[in-house]
Coordinates of C-alpha atoms in Angstrom, one line a residue:
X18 CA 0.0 0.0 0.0
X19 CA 1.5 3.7 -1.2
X20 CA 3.4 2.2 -3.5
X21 CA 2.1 -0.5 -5.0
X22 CA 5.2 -2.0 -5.4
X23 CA 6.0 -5.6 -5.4
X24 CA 8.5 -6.9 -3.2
X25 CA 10.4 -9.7 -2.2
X26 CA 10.9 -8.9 1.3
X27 CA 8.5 -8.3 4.2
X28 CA 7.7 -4.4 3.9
X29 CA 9.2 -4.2 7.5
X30 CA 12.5 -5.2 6.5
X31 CA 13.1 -2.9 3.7
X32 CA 15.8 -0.5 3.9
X33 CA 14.6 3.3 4.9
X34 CA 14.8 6.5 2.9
X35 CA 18.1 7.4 4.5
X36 CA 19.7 4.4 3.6
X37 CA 18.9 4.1 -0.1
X38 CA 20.2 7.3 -0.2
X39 CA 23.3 6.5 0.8
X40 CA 23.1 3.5 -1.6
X41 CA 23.6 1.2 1.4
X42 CA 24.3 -1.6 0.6
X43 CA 24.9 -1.0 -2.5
X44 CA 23.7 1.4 -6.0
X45 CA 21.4 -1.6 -7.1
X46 CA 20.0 -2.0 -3.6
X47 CA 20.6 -5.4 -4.8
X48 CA 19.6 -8.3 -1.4
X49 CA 17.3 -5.6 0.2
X50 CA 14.2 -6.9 -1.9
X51 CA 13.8 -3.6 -3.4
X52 CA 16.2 -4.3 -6.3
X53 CA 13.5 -5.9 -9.0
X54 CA 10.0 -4.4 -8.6
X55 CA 9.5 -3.9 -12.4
X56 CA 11.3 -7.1 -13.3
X57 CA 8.3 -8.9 -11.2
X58 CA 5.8 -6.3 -12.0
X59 CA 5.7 -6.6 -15.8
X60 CA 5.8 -10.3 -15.2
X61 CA 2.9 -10.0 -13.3
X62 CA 0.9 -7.4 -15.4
X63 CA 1.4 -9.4 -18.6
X64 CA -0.3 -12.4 -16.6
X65 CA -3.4 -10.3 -15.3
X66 CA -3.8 -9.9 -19.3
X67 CA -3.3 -13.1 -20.6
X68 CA -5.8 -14.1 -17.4
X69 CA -8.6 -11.7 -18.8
X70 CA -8.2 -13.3 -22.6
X71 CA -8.9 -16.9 -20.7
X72 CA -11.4 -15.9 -17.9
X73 CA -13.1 -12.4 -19.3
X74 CA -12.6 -11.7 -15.4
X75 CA -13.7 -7.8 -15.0
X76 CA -12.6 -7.6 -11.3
X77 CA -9.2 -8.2 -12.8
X78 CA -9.4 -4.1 -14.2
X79 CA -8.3 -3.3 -10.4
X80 CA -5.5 -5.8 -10.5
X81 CA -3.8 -4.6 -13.6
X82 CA -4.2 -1.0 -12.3
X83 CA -2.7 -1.7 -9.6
X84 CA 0.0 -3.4 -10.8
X85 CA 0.2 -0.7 -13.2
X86 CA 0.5 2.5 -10.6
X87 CA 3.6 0.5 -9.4
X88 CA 5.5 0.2 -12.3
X89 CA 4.6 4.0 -12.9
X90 CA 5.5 4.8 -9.8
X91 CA 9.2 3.1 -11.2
X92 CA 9.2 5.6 -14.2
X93 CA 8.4 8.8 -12.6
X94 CA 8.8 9.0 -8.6
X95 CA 12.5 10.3 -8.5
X96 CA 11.7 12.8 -11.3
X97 CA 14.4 11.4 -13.7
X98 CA 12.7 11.3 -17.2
X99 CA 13.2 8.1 -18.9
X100 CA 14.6 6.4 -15.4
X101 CA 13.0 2.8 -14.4
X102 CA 14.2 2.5 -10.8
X103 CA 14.9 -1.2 -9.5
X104 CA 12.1 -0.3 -6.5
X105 CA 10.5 2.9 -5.0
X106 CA 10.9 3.2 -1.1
X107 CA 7.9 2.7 1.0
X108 CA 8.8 4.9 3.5
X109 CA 9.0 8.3 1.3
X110 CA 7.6 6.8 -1.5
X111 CA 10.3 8.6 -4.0
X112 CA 13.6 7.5 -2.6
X113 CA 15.3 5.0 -5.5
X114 CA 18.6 3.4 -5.7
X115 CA 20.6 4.9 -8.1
X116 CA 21.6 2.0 -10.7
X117 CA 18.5 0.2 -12.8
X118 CA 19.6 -2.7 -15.9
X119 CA 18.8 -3.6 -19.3
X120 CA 16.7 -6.2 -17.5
X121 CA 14.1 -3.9 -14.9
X122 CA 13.0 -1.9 -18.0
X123 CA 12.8 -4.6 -20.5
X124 CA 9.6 -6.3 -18.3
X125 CA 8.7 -2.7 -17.5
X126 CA 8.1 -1.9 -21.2
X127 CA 6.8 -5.1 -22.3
X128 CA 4.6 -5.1 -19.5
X129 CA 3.5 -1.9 -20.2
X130 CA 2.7 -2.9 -23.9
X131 CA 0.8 -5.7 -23.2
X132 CA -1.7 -3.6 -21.2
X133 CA -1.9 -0.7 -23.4
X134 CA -3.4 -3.6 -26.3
X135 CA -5.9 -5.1 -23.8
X136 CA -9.0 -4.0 -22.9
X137 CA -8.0 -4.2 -19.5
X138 CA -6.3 0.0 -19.8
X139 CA -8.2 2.9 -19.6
X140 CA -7.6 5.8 -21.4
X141 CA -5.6 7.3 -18.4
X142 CA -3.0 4.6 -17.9
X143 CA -2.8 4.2 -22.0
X144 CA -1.9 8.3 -21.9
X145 CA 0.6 7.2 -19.1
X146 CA 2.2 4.8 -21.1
X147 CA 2.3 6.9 -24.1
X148 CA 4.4 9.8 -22.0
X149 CA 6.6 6.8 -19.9
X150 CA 7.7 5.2 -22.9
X151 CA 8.3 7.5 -25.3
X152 CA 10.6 9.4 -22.2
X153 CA 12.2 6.2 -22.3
X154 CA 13.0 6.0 -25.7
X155 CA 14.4 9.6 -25.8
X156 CA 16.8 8.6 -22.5
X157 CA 18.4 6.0 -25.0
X158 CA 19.1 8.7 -27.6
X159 CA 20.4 11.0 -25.7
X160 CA 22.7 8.8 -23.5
X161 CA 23.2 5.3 -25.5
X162 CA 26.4 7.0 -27.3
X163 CA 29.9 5.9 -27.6
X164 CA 31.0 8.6 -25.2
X165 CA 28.9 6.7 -22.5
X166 CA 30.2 3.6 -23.8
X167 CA 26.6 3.2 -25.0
X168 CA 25.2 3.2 -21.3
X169 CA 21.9 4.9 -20.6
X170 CA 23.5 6.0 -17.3
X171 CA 22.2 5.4 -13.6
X172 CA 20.0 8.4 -12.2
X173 CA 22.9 11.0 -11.3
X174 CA 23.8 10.5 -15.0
X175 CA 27.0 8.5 -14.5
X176 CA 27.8 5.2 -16.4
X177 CA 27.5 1.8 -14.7
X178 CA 31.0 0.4 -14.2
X179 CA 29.2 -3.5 -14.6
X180 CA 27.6 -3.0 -18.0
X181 CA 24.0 -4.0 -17.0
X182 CA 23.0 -0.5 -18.6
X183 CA 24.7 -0.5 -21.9
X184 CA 22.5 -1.1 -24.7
X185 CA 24.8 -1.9 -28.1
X186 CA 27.7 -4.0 -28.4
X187 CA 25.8 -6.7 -26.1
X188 CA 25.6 -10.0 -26.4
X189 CA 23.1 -12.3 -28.6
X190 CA 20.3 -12.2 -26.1
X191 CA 20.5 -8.5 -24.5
X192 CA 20.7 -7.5 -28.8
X193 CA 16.7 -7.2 -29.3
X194 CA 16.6 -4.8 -26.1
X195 CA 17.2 -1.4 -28.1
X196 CA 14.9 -1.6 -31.0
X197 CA 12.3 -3.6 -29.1
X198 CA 12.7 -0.1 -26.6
X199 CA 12.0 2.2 -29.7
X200 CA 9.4 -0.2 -31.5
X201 CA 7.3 -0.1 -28.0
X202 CA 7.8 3.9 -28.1
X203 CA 7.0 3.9 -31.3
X204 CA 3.8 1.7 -31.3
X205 CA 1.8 3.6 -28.7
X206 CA 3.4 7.4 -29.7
X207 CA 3.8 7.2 -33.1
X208 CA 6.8 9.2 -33.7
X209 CA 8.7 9.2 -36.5
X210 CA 12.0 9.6 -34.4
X211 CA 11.1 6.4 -32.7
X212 CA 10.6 4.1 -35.8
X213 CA 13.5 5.4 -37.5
X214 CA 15.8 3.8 -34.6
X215 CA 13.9 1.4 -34.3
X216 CA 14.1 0.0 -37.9
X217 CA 17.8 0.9 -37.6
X218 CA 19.1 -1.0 -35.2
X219 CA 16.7 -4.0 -35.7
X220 CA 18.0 -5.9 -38.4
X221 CA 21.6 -6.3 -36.3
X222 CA 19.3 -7.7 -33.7
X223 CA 18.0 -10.2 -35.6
X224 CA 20.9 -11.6 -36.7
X225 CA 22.3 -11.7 -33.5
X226 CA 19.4 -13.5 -31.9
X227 CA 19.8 -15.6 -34.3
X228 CA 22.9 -16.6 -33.3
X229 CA 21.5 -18.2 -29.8
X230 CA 22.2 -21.8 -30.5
X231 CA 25.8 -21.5 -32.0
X232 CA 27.6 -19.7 -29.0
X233 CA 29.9 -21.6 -26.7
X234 CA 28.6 -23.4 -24.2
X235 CA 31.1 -21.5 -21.5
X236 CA 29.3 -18.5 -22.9
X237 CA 25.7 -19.9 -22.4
X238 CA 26.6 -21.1 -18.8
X239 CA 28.1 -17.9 -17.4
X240 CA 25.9 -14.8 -19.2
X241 CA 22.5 -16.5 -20.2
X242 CA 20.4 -17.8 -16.9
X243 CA 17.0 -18.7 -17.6
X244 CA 15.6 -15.0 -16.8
X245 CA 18.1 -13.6 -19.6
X246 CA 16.0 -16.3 -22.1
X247 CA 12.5 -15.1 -21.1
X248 CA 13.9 -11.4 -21.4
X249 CA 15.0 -11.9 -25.1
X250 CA 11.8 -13.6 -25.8
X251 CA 9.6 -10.8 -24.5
X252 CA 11.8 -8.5 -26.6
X253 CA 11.4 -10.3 -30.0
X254 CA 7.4 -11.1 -29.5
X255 CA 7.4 -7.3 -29.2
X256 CA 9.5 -7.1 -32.6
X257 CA 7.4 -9.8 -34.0
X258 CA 3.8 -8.5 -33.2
X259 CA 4.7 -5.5 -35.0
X260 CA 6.5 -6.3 -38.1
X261 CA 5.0 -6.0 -41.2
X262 CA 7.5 -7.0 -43.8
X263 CA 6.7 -10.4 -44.2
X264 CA 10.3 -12.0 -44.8
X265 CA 11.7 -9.7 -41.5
X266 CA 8.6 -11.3 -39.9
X267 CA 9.7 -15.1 -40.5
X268 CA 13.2 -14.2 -39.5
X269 CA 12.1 -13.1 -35.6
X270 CA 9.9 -16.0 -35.7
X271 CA 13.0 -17.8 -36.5
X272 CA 14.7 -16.6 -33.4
X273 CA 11.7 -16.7 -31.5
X274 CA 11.6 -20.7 -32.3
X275 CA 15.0 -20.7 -31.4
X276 CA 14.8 -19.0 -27.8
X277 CA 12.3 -21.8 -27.4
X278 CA 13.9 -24.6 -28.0
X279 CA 17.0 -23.3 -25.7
X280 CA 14.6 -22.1 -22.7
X281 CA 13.7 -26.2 -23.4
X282 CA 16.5 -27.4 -23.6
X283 CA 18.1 -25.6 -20.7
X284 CA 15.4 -26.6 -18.5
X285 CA 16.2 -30.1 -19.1
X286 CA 19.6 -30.0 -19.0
X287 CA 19.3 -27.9 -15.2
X288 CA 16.9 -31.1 -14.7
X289 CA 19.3 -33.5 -15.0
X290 CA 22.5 -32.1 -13.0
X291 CA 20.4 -30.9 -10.5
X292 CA 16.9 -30.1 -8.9
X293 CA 15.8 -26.6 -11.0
X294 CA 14.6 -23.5 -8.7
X295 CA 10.2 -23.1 -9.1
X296 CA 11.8 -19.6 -10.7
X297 CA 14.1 -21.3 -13.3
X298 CA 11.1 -23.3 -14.4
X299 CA 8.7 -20.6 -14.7
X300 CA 11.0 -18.9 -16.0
X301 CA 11.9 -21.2 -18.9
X302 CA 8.4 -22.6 -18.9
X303 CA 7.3 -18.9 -20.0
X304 CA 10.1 -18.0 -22.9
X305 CA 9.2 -21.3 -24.6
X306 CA 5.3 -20.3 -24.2
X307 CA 5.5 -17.0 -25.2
X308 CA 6.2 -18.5 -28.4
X309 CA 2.6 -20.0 -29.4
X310 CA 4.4 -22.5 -31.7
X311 CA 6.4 -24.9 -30.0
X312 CA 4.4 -27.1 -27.9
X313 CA 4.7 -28.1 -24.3
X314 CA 5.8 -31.5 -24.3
X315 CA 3.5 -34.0 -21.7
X316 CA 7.0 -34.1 -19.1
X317 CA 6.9 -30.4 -19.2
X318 CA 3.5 -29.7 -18.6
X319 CA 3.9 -32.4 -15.3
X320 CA 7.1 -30.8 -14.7
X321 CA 5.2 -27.0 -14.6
X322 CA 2.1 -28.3 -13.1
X323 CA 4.2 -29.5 -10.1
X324 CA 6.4 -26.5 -9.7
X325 CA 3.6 -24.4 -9.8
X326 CA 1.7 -26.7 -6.8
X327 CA 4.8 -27.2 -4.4
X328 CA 6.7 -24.2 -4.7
X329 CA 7.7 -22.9 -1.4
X330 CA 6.4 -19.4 -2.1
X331 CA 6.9 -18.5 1.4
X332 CA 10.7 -19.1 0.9
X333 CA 11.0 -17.2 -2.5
X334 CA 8.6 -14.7 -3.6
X335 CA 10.4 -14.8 -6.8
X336 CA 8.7 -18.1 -8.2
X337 CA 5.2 -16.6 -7.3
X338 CA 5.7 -14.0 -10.5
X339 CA 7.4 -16.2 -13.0
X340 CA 4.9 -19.5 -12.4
X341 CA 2.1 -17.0 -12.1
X342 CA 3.3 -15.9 -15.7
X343 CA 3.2 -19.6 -17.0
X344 CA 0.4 -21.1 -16.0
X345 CA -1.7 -18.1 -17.3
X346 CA 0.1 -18.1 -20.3
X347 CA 0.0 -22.1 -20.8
X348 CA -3.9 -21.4 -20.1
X349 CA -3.9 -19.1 -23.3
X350 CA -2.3 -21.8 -25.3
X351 CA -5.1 -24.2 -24.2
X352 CA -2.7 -26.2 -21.5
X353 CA -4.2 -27.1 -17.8
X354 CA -8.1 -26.7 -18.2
X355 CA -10.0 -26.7 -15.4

Protein backbone atom coordinates (compact mmCIF):
# COMPACT_ATOMS: atom_id res chain seq x y z
CA UNK A 1 0.00 0.00 0.00
CA UNK A 2 1.50 3.67 -1.23
CA UNK A 3 3.44 2.16 -3.47
CA UNK A 4 2.10 -0.49 -5.01
CA UNK A 5 5.17 -1.96 -5.45
CA UNK A 6 6.04 -5.58 -5.40
CA UNK A 7 8.52 -6.93 -3.16
CA UNK A 8 10.44 -9.71 -2.16
CA UNK A 9 10.90 -8.91 1.27
CA UNK A 10 8.46 -8.33 4.21
CA UNK A 11 7.72 -4.36 3.89
CA UNK A 12 9.23 -4.16 7.47
CA UNK A 13 12.51 -5.18 6.45
CA UNK A 14 13.10 -2.90 3.66
CA UNK A 15 15.78 -0.52 3.95
CA UNK A 16 14.64 3.29 4.93
CA UNK A 17 14.85 6.55 2.93
CA UNK A 18 18.05 7.42 4.53
CA UNK A 19 19.75 4.42 3.56
CA UNK A 20 18.93 4.10 -0.10
CA UNK A 21 20.16 7.28 -0.17
CA UNK A 22 23.30 6.52 0.84
CA UNK A 23 23.12 3.54 -1.63
CA UNK A 24 23.58 1.18 1.42
CA UNK A 25 24.33 -1.58 0.59
CA UNK A 26 24.94 -0.98 -2.54
CA UNK A 27 23.66 1.35 -6.01
CA UNK A 28 21.43 -1.61 -7.09
CA UNK A 29 19.99 -2.05 -3.64
CA UNK A 30 20.63 -5.45 -4.80
CA UNK A 31 19.61 -8.33 -1.36
CA UNK A 32 17.27 -5.57 0.22
CA UNK A 33 14.24 -6.86 -1.86
CA UNK A 34 13.78 -3.59 -3.37
CA UNK A 35 16.19 -4.30 -6.29
CA UNK A 36 13.50 -5.89 -8.96
CA UNK A 37 10.03 -4.36 -8.64
CA UNK A 38 9.50 -3.86 -12.38
CA UNK A 39 11.33 -7.07 -13.33
CA UNK A 40 8.29 -8.89 -11.20
CA UNK A 41 5.75 -6.25 -11.96
CA UNK A 42 5.75 -6.62 -15.78
CA UNK A 43 5.77 -10.33 -15.24
CA UNK A 44 2.90 -10.03 -13.29
CA UNK A 45 0.94 -7.45 -15.42
CA UNK A 46 1.35 -9.41 -18.62
CA UNK A 47 -0.34 -12.41 -16.61
CA UNK A 48 -3.39 -10.32 -15.30
CA UNK A 49 -3.78 -9.95 -19.32
CA UNK A 50 -3.31 -13.12 -20.60
CA UNK A 51 -5.75 -14.12 -17.40
CA UNK A 52 -8.61 -11.69 -18.83
CA UNK A 53 -8.17 -13.27 -22.64
CA UNK A 54 -8.87 -16.93 -20.67
CA UNK A 55 -11.38 -15.95 -17.87
CA UNK A 56 -13.10 -12.40 -19.30
CA UNK A 57 -12.65 -11.68 -15.43
CA UNK A 58 -13.74 -7.76 -15.01
CA UNK A 59 -12.57 -7.55 -11.31
CA UNK A 60 -9.22 -8.20 -12.77
CA UNK A 61 -9.35 -4.09 -14.18
CA UNK A 62 -8.33 -3.31 -10.37
CA UNK A 63 -5.47 -5.80 -10.54
CA UNK A 64 -3.85 -4.61 -13.61
CA UNK A 65 -4.19 -1.01 -12.30
CA UNK A 66 -2.74 -1.66 -9.63
CA UNK A 67 -0.02 -3.42 -10.76
CA UNK A 68 0.18 -0.71 -13.23
CA UNK A 69 0.49 2.48 -10.61
CA UNK A 70 3.62 0.54 -9.42
CA UNK A 71 5.51 0.18 -12.31
CA UNK A 72 4.57 3.98 -12.95
CA UNK A 73 5.52 4.79 -9.84
CA UNK A 74 9.22 3.11 -11.16
CA UNK A 75 9.22 5.57 -14.21
CA UNK A 76 8.44 8.76 -12.64
CA UNK A 77 8.80 8.98 -8.61
CA UNK A 78 12.54 10.34 -8.53
CA UNK A 79 11.72 12.76 -11.28
CA UNK A 80 14.40 11.42 -13.74
CA UNK A 81 12.70 11.26 -17.17
CA UNK A 82 13.16 8.05 -18.90
CA UNK A 83 14.58 6.41 -15.40
CA UNK A 84 13.03 2.85 -14.37
CA UNK A 85 14.21 2.54 -10.77
CA UNK A 86 14.88 -1.17 -9.49
CA UNK A 87 12.09 -0.35 -6.54
CA UNK A 88 10.53 2.87 -5.02
CA UNK A 89 10.93 3.19 -1.06
CA UNK A 90 7.86 2.68 0.99
CA UNK A 91 8.85 4.87 3.53
CA UNK A 92 8.95 8.31 1.25
CA UNK A 93 7.58 6.82 -1.45
CA UNK A 94 10.33 8.57 -3.97
CA UNK A 95 13.65 7.54 -2.61
CA UNK A 96 15.31 4.98 -5.49
CA UNK A 97 18.58 3.42 -5.70
CA UNK A 98 20.61 4.88 -8.10
CA UNK A 99 21.63 2.05 -10.68
CA UNK A 100 18.49 0.17 -12.77
CA UNK A 101 19.56 -2.67 -15.85
CA UNK A 102 18.77 -3.59 -19.31
CA UNK A 103 16.73 -6.24 -17.51
CA UNK A 104 14.11 -3.91 -14.87
CA UNK A 105 13.03 -1.90 -18.03
CA UNK A 106 12.79 -4.60 -20.46
CA UNK A 107 9.57 -6.29 -18.30
CA UNK A 108 8.68 -2.69 -17.47
CA UNK A 109 8.08 -1.94 -21.22
CA UNK A 110 6.79 -5.10 -22.35
CA UNK A 111 4.60 -5.08 -19.48
CA UNK A 112 3.46 -1.88 -20.18
CA UNK A 113 2.68 -2.86 -23.93
CA UNK A 114 0.76 -5.70 -23.17
CA UNK A 115 -1.67 -3.65 -21.15
CA UNK A 116 -1.85 -0.75 -23.43
CA UNK A 117 -3.37 -3.58 -26.30
CA UNK A 118 -5.90 -5.15 -23.76
CA UNK A 119 -8.98 -4.04 -22.94
CA UNK A 120 -7.99 -4.23 -19.45
CA UNK A 121 -6.33 0.00 -19.76
CA UNK A 122 -8.24 2.90 -19.58
CA UNK A 123 -7.62 5.85 -21.44
CA UNK A 124 -5.61 7.32 -18.36
CA UNK A 125 -2.95 4.61 -17.95
CA UNK A 126 -2.78 4.24 -21.97
CA UNK A 127 -1.95 8.29 -21.94
CA UNK A 128 0.56 7.22 -19.12
CA UNK A 129 2.22 4.77 -21.14
CA UNK A 130 2.35 6.91 -24.06
CA UNK A 131 4.43 9.75 -22.02
CA UNK A 132 6.62 6.83 -19.90
CA UNK A 133 7.68 5.25 -22.93
CA UNK A 134 8.30 7.45 -25.27
CA UNK A 135 10.61 9.36 -22.16
CA UNK A 136 12.17 6.15 -22.27
CA UNK A 137 13.01 6.01 -25.71
CA UNK A 138 14.43 9.57 -25.84
CA UNK A 139 16.79 8.57 -22.54
CA UNK A 140 18.35 5.99 -24.98
CA UNK A 141 19.09 8.74 -27.63
CA UNK A 142 20.36 10.98 -25.69
CA UNK A 143 22.66 8.80 -23.48
CA UNK A 144 23.24 5.31 -25.54
CA UNK A 145 26.38 7.03 -27.31
CA UNK A 146 29.85 5.95 -27.58
CA UNK A 147 31.00 8.55 -25.16
CA UNK A 148 28.94 6.66 -22.49
CA UNK A 149 30.16 3.56 -23.78
CA UNK A 150 26.56 3.19 -25.03
CA UNK A 151 25.20 3.22 -21.33
CA UNK A 152 21.87 4.90 -20.57
CA UNK A 153 23.49 6.04 -17.28
CA UNK A 154 22.23 5.43 -13.64
CA UNK A 155 19.99 8.39 -12.24
CA UNK A 156 22.87 11.03 -11.30
CA UNK A 157 23.85 10.52 -15.02
CA UNK A 158 26.97 8.48 -14.52
CA UNK A 159 27.81 5.25 -16.42
CA UNK A 160 27.48 1.82 -14.68
CA UNK A 161 31.00 0.43 -14.17
CA UNK A 162 29.24 -3.47 -14.61
CA UNK A 163 27.63 -2.95 -18.03
CA UNK A 164 23.97 -3.97 -17.03
CA UNK A 165 22.97 -0.49 -18.63
CA UNK A 166 24.70 -0.54 -21.89
CA UNK A 167 22.55 -1.11 -24.69
CA UNK A 168 24.84 -1.92 -28.11
CA UNK A 169 27.73 -3.96 -28.39
CA UNK A 170 25.84 -6.67 -26.14
CA UNK A 171 25.64 -9.97 -26.40
CA UNK A 172 23.08 -12.26 -28.63
CA UNK A 173 20.32 -12.21 -26.07
CA UNK A 174 20.51 -8.49 -24.54
CA UNK A 175 20.66 -7.45 -28.80
CA UNK A 176 16.69 -7.20 -29.27
CA UNK A 177 16.60 -4.84 -26.13
CA UNK A 178 17.19 -1.35 -28.06
CA UNK A 179 14.93 -1.63 -31.01
CA UNK A 180 12.27 -3.59 -29.07
CA UNK A 181 12.66 -0.07 -26.59
CA UNK A 182 11.99 2.18 -29.69
CA UNK A 183 9.37 -0.21 -31.46
CA UNK A 184 7.26 -0.11 -28.04
CA UNK A 185 7.81 3.87 -28.12
CA UNK A 186 6.96 3.88 -31.27
CA UNK A 187 3.83 1.68 -31.28
CA UNK A 188 1.75 3.62 -28.68
CA UNK A 189 3.36 7.37 -29.67
CA UNK A 190 3.82 7.23 -33.07
CA UNK A 191 6.77 9.21 -33.71
CA UNK A 192 8.72 9.23 -36.49
CA UNK A 193 12.00 9.63 -34.41
CA UNK A 194 11.15 6.36 -32.71
CA UNK A 195 10.64 4.10 -35.82
CA UNK A 196 13.47 5.41 -37.52
CA UNK A 197 15.78 3.84 -34.60
CA UNK A 198 13.87 1.36 -34.29
CA UNK A 199 14.13 0.03 -37.92
CA UNK A 200 17.80 0.90 -37.65
CA UNK A 201 19.06 -1.01 -35.22
CA UNK A 202 16.67 -3.99 -35.73
CA UNK A 203 17.97 -5.86 -38.44
CA UNK A 204 21.56 -6.33 -36.30
CA UNK A 205 19.32 -7.66 -33.68
CA UNK A 206 17.99 -10.22 -35.61
CA UNK A 207 20.94 -11.61 -36.72
CA UNK A 208 22.28 -11.73 -33.47
CA UNK A 209 19.36 -13.49 -31.86
CA UNK A 210 19.78 -15.64 -34.27
CA UNK A 211 22.94 -16.60 -33.30
CA UNK A 212 21.51 -18.23 -29.83
CA UNK A 213 22.24 -21.83 -30.53
CA UNK A 214 25.75 -21.51 -32.04
CA UNK A 215 27.58 -19.73 -29.03
CA UNK A 216 29.90 -21.60 -26.71
CA UNK A 217 28.63 -23.42 -24.24
CA UNK A 218 31.13 -21.46 -21.48
CA UNK A 219 29.33 -18.50 -22.91
CA UNK A 220 25.68 -19.94 -22.37
CA UNK A 221 26.59 -21.10 -18.83
CA UNK A 222 28.07 -17.92 -17.42
CA UNK A 223 25.88 -14.83 -19.24
CA UNK A 224 22.48 -16.53 -20.17
CA UNK A 225 20.40 -17.78 -16.86
CA UNK A 226 17.01 -18.67 -17.65
CA UNK A 227 15.65 -14.97 -16.77
CA UNK A 228 18.09 -13.55 -19.61
CA UNK A 229 16.00 -16.31 -22.08
CA UNK A 230 12.50 -15.11 -21.11
CA UNK A 231 13.90 -11.42 -21.37
CA UNK A 232 15.03 -11.90 -25.08
CA UNK A 233 11.76 -13.62 -25.84
CA UNK A 234 9.62 -10.77 -24.50
CA UNK A 235 11.82 -8.50 -26.55
CA UNK A 236 11.38 -10.33 -29.97
CA UNK A 237 7.41 -11.15 -29.51
CA UNK A 238 7.35 -7.27 -29.17
CA UNK A 239 9.49 -7.13 -32.62
CA UNK A 240 7.36 -9.79 -34.04
CA UNK A 241 3.78 -8.54 -33.24
CA UNK A 242 4.69 -5.53 -34.97
CA UNK A 243 6.45 -6.27 -38.12
CA UNK A 244 5.05 -5.96 -41.18
CA UNK A 245 7.52 -7.03 -43.85
CA UNK A 246 6.66 -10.44 -44.18
CA UNK A 247 10.25 -11.98 -44.84
CA UNK A 248 11.73 -9.65 -41.48
CA UNK A 249 8.61 -11.33 -39.89
CA UNK A 250 9.72 -15.08 -40.49
CA UNK A 251 13.17 -14.24 -39.49
CA UNK A 252 12.14 -13.09 -35.61
CA UNK A 253 9.92 -16.00 -35.69
CA UNK A 254 12.98 -17.80 -36.49
CA UNK A 255 14.71 -16.58 -33.41
CA UNK A 256 11.65 -16.69 -31.49
CA UNK A 257 11.62 -20.73 -32.30
CA UNK A 258 15.03 -20.75 -31.43
CA UNK A 259 14.83 -19.04 -27.83
CA UNK A 260 12.29 -21.84 -27.38
CA UNK A 261 13.92 -24.56 -28.04
CA UNK A 262 17.00 -23.29 -25.69
CA UNK A 263 14.56 -22.09 -22.69
CA UNK A 264 13.66 -26.16 -23.40
CA UNK A 265 16.51 -27.39 -23.63
CA UNK A 266 18.10 -25.59 -20.68
CA UNK A 267 15.43 -26.61 -18.54
CA UNK A 268 16.19 -30.08 -19.09
CA UNK A 269 19.56 -29.98 -18.96
CA UNK A 270 19.34 -27.88 -15.16
CA UNK A 271 16.86 -31.14 -14.66
CA UNK A 272 19.28 -33.45 -15.00
CA UNK A 273 22.53 -32.12 -12.96
CA UNK A 274 20.43 -30.85 -10.46
CA UNK A 275 16.85 -30.13 -8.92
CA UNK A 276 15.82 -26.59 -10.95
CA UNK A 277 14.59 -23.51 -8.72
CA UNK A 278 10.24 -23.10 -9.15
CA UNK A 279 11.79 -19.65 -10.68
CA UNK A 280 14.06 -21.34 -13.33
CA UNK A 281 11.10 -23.29 -14.43
CA UNK A 282 8.75 -20.63 -14.73
CA UNK A 283 11.02 -18.95 -16.04
CA UNK A 284 11.86 -21.15 -18.86
CA UNK A 285 8.36 -22.56 -18.88
CA UNK A 286 7.29 -18.90 -20.02
CA UNK A 287 10.12 -18.04 -22.86
CA UNK A 288 9.20 -21.29 -24.59
CA UNK A 289 5.27 -20.32 -24.18
CA UNK A 290 5.49 -16.98 -25.21
CA UNK A 291 6.18 -18.49 -28.42
CA UNK A 292 2.63 -19.96 -29.40
CA UNK A 293 4.41 -22.46 -31.68
CA UNK A 294 6.42 -24.90 -29.98
CA UNK A 295 4.43 -27.11 -27.87
CA UNK A 296 4.75 -28.14 -24.29
CA UNK A 297 5.79 -31.46 -24.29
CA UNK A 298 3.52 -34.01 -21.74
CA UNK A 299 6.97 -34.07 -19.13
CA UNK A 300 6.94 -30.43 -19.21
CA UNK A 301 3.50 -29.73 -18.62
CA UNK A 302 3.90 -32.41 -15.34
CA UNK A 303 7.07 -30.81 -14.67
CA UNK A 304 5.22 -26.99 -14.58
CA UNK A 305 2.13 -28.33 -13.08
CA UNK A 306 4.20 -29.55 -10.12
CA UNK A 307 6.37 -26.55 -9.68
CA UNK A 308 3.55 -24.43 -9.85
CA UNK A 309 1.71 -26.69 -6.76
CA UNK A 310 4.77 -27.22 -4.38
CA UNK A 311 6.68 -24.20 -4.68
CA UNK A 312 7.74 -22.94 -1.38
CA UNK A 313 6.39 -19.42 -2.14
CA UNK A 314 6.92 -18.52 1.43
CA UNK A 315 10.72 -19.14 0.94
CA UNK A 316 10.96 -17.25 -2.47
CA UNK A 317 8.65 -14.68 -3.61
CA UNK A 318 10.39 -14.75 -6.81
CA UNK A 319 8.72 -18.11 -8.20
CA UNK A 320 5.24 -16.58 -7.31
CA UNK A 321 5.67 -13.96 -10.54
CA UNK A 322 7.42 -16.24 -13.02
CA UNK A 323 4.87 -19.53 -12.35
CA UNK A 324 2.05 -16.96 -12.05
CA UNK A 325 3.32 -15.91 -15.75
CA UNK A 326 3.18 -19.57 -17.03
CA UNK A 327 0.38 -21.07 -15.95
CA UNK A 328 -1.74 -18.12 -17.28
CA UNK A 329 0.07 -18.10 -20.28
CA UNK A 330 -0.02 -22.08 -20.83
CA UNK A 331 -3.88 -21.43 -20.09
CA UNK A 332 -3.95 -19.11 -23.27
CA UNK A 333 -2.33 -21.84 -25.33
CA UNK A 334 -5.14 -24.15 -24.22
CA UNK A 335 -2.70 -26.21 -21.48
CA UNK A 336 -4.17 -27.06 -17.78
CA UNK A 337 -8.08 -26.66 -18.20
CA UNK A 338 -9.96 -26.73 -15.40
Amino acid sequence: PGTNQFFTTEPSRLPSAERVKRLDPNDCGYGTGMDDCPLFGGILLVAICDQYDVTHNESLRTDALSVFEGLKLCATAHGVPGFVARGICPEDGKSVYITSSRDQYTHLIHGFWRYYRSPLCDQGARRAIREILQAIADRMTRNVTPENNYDFLRADGTQDPRGICRMLEVRAHEAARLPMFYAAAWDVGRGEDHYRLYRKYLPEAIEQSLELPHLPKAEIARWIPPYAVLQMQCSLEVLHDLERDPETKSQIQEAMLRVAEFAAEKRALRARRRNPSAREIGETALAQLTFGDLPLTEPQKTELAGAIMSAEYAADPSAAYCLLGAYWKARVRGYFQP
